[in-house]
Each structure stands twice: as C-alpha cells, then as structure tokens.
C-alpha cells in the first residue's frame, strides 16, 4: 500500500457565530476567510513546482457535516489512493462513515477515531482545487 496520510488537508470547527469567528481570526491572526473558509497554499517538498492546499473553515454550531461525532472540530487529512485506504481501514476494524464522494477537486471519505472524532480523508486533485479555492493565505 502507498502512503496513507500525506499531510493536513484542512481544519474545521464549529462556532455559535461563524461570521464573528471569521472576523476575529482575520483581525488577530490574519486568516482570510470567504464563503468556504480560508486556504493556505504551499509547495510539495519533493516537487516545488506543484502546489498543495490546506483548508480552514468555521462551521455553524448546528452543522450536521461532522456527525456522528459530537466534537466541535474535524480534521481533514490528505491521502493517496482513498479507495484502497478505506478498504484497508475497514479490514483493520476502523469505522467507515457514509460512502466515498467524488468531486472534480478530489475524493472524500470519513472514518471515526477511537475518541469519537470524525476524520475526513481527502485524495486531492490540487489543480482543480486551485481553480475554486478563492482567497489564499500565503506564508511569507
């Protein structure tokens, strides 16, 4: 099997007032956040001409996207070969949540960790994600 997790794909958390949270993070930490949140762009260490992205987003506290987890956050991990990984995880006894979803910017699957935290797994297509990401928070 290829690598499993290759990086952090995104950090998502719930808020009673998502807009106020976005404004706080912009004012105090400089994180720009649009309709779908913020995006941090970076370059692959072994292929510097290739871009990668990490998403950052604030969800409304009533979102069902993180269900069945009762936690207020979810981490998205970048992976290689999601279909193969989900099969292996299931065989290892890991709880797989829902069905894999496919979009032009990647494949998504979900699992539960032993702490009841829902984890999102993303096999990205960064060239397509680059077209829709919006404003980027670039490191200097």
Tab-separated table of C-alpha atoms in Angstrom:
chain	number	residue	atom	x	y	z
A	1	UNK	CA	0.000	0.000	0.000
A	2	UNK	CA	1.162	3.516	-0.781
A	3	UNK	CA	1.470	6.199	1.858
A	4	UNK	CA	-1.632	6.711	3.921
A	5	UNK	CA	-1.723	10.292	5.244
A	6	UNK	CA	0.438	12.741	3.309
A	7	UNK	CA	-0.485	15.961	5.140
A	8	UNK	CA	-3.192	18.067	6.716
A	9	UNK	CA	-5.932	18.854	4.227
A	10	UNK	CA	-7.995	21.068	6.483
A	11	UNK	CA	-9.077	22.143	9.935
A	12	UNK	CA	-12.783	22.659	10.559
A	13	UNK	CA	-14.504	23.780	13.748
A	14	UNK	CA	-17.956	24.779	14.946
A	15	UNK	CA	-18.921	28.218	16.229
A	16	UNK	CA	-22.052	29.825	17.682
A	17	UNK	CA	-21.320	32.800	15.415
A	18	UNK	CA	-19.225	31.726	12.401
A	19	UNK	CA	-19.051	35.227	10.919
A	20	UNK	CA	-17.787	36.757	14.166
A	21	UNK	CA	-15.219	33.948	14.429
A	22	UNK	CA	-14.024	34.578	10.867
A	23	UNK	CA	-13.687	38.298	11.630
A	24	UNK	CA	-11.751	37.593	14.850
A	25	UNK	CA	-9.321	35.278	13.067
A	26	UNK	CA	-8.854	37.802	10.250
A	27	UNK	CA	-8.249	40.725	12.629
A	28	UNK	CA	-5.998	38.968	15.117
A	29	UNK	CA	-4.300	36.214	13.103
A	30	UNK	CA	-4.608	37.466	9.523
A	31	UNK	CA	-6.594	34.466	8.254
A	32	UNK	CA	-8.671	35.485	5.242
A	33	UNK	CA	-11.893	33.504	5.053
A	34	UNK	CA	-14.516	33.581	2.313
A	35	UNK	CA	-17.699	31.617	1.743
A	36	UNK	CA	-15.965	28.243	2.165
A	37	UNK	CA	-13.307	29.379	4.618
A	38	UNK	CA	-9.627	30.101	4.184
A	39	UNK	CA	-6.968	28.334	2.168
A	40	UNK	CA	-3.271	28.005	2.877
A	41	UNK	CA	-1.195	27.363	-0.216
A	42	UNK	CA	2.115	25.546	-0.047
A	43	UNK	CA	4.547	23.667	-2.293
A	44	UNK	CA	5.369	19.960	-2.266
A	45	UNK	CA	8.820	19.349	-0.751
A	46	UNK	CA	9.845	16.858	-3.442
A	47	UNK	CA	8.160	18.750	-6.294
A	48	UNK	CA	8.385	22.512	-5.549
A	49	UNK	CA	6.543	23.414	-8.762
A	50	UNK	CA	3.478	21.518	-7.517
A	51	UNK	CA	1.001	23.378	-5.274
A	52	UNK	CA	-0.857	21.915	-2.335
A	53	UNK	CA	-3.592	23.374	-0.148
A	54	UNK	CA	-4.812	23.222	3.421
A	55	UNK	CA	-8.360	24.430	4.068
A	56	UNK	CA	-9.508	26.253	7.205
A	57	UNK	CA	-13.202	26.729	7.857
A	58	UNK	CA	-15.653	27.744	10.563
A	59	UNK	CA	-18.961	25.866	10.563
A	60	UNK	CA	-22.202	26.822	12.267
A	61	UNK	CA	-22.559	25.004	15.604
A	62	UNK	CA	-25.624	23.179	14.252
A	63	UNK	CA	-23.888	21.686	11.220
A	64	UNK	CA	-24.509	18.018	10.618
A	65	UNK	CA	-21.373	17.710	8.482
A	66	UNK	CA	-19.315	16.425	11.404
A	67	UNK	CA	-21.954	13.870	12.502
A	68	UNK	CA	-21.930	11.310	14.021
A	69	UNK	CA	-19.131	12.953	16.019
A	70	UNK	CA	-20.228	15.091	18.934
A	71	UNK	CA	-16.960	17.048	18.858
A	72	UNK	CA	-16.729	20.683	17.802
A	73	UNK	CA	-13.973	20.102	15.252
A	74	UNK	CA	-12.900	17.831	12.430
A	75	UNK	CA	-9.519	17.382	10.760
A	76	UNK	CA	-9.185	16.613	7.067
A	77	UNK	CA	-6.115	14.585	6.117
A	78	UNK	CA	-4.655	14.467	2.614
A	79	UNK	CA	-4.198	10.858	1.484
A	80	UNK	CA	-3.115	8.804	-1.502
A	81	UNK	CA	-5.458	6.226	-3.083
A	82	UNK	CA	-8.521	6.787	-0.915
A	83	UNK	CA	-10.417	3.745	-2.189
A	84	UNK	CA	-7.577	1.394	-1.253
A	85	UNK	CA	-7.099	3.132	2.109
A	86	UNK	CA	-10.798	2.932	3.073
A	87	UNK	CA	-10.804	-0.767	2.233
A	88	UNK	CA	-7.694	-1.373	4.364
A	89	UNK	CA	-9.057	0.670	7.271
A	90	UNK	CA	-12.332	-1.244	7.214
A	91	UNK	CA	-10.415	-4.537	7.236
A	92	UNK	CA	-8.482	-3.223	10.262
A	93	UNK	CA	-11.751	-2.644	12.119
A	94	UNK	CA	-11.921	1.141	11.703
A	95	UNK	CA	-15.463	2.543	11.478
A	96	UNK	CA	-16.039	3.984	7.999
A	97	UNK	CA	-18.806	6.627	7.944
A	98	UNK	CA	-21.009	7.000	4.871
A	99	UNK	CA	-19.961	6.480	1.273
A	100	UNK	CA	-16.980	7.949	-0.529
A	101	UNK	CA	-17.844	11.081	-2.519
A	102	UNK	CA	-16.085	12.166	-5.713
A	103	UNK	CA	-15.751	15.737	-6.976
A	104	UNK	CA	-13.539	17.276	-9.646
A	105	UNK	CA	-11.197	18.529	-6.860
A	106	UNK	CA	-10.865	15.139	-5.176
A	107	UNK	CA	-12.336	12.140	-3.419
A	108	UNK	CA	-13.605	12.260	0.163
A	109	UNK	CA	-14.210	9.567	2.758
A	110	UNK	CA	-14.844	9.605	6.508
A	111	UNK	CA	-13.873	7.487	9.473
A	112	UNK	CA	-14.260	7.666	13.250
A	113	UNK	CA	-11.246	7.588	15.555
A	114	UNK	CA	-11.340	5.847	18.964
A	115	UNK	CA	-12.131	9.199	20.651
A	116	UNK	CA	-15.358	9.674	18.708
A	117	UNK	CA	-13.836	12.250	16.372
A	118	UNK	CA	-14.950	12.147	12.753
A	119	UNK	CA	-11.970	12.344	10.402
A	120	UNK	CA	-12.263	13.399	6.782
A	121	UNK	CA	-9.881	11.789	4.284
A	122	UNK	CA	-9.213	13.667	1.032
A	123	UNK	CA	-7.450	12.407	-2.069
A	124	UNK	CA	-6.954	15.831	-3.656
A	125	UNK	CA	-6.793	16.974	-7.238
A	126	UNK	CA	-4.909	20.180	-6.426
A	127	UNK	CA	-5.010	21.559	-9.974
A	128	UNK	CA	-8.812	21.606	-9.814
A	129	UNK	CA	-8.937	22.844	-6.202
A	130	UNK	CA	-6.687	25.742	-7.228
A	131	UNK	CA	-9.440	26.939	-9.605
A	132	UNK	CA	-12.119	27.209	-6.879
A	133	UNK	CA	-10.256	27.992	-3.656
A	134	UNK	CA	-10.740	31.769	-3.702
A	135	UNK	CA	-8.580	33.948	-1.460
A	136	UNK	CA	-5.383	32.348	-0.209
A	137	UNK	CA	-3.410	32.900	2.984
A	138	UNK	CA	0.177	32.776	1.759
A	139	UNK	CA	3.156	32.274	4.018
A	140	UNK	CA	5.910	34.839	3.602
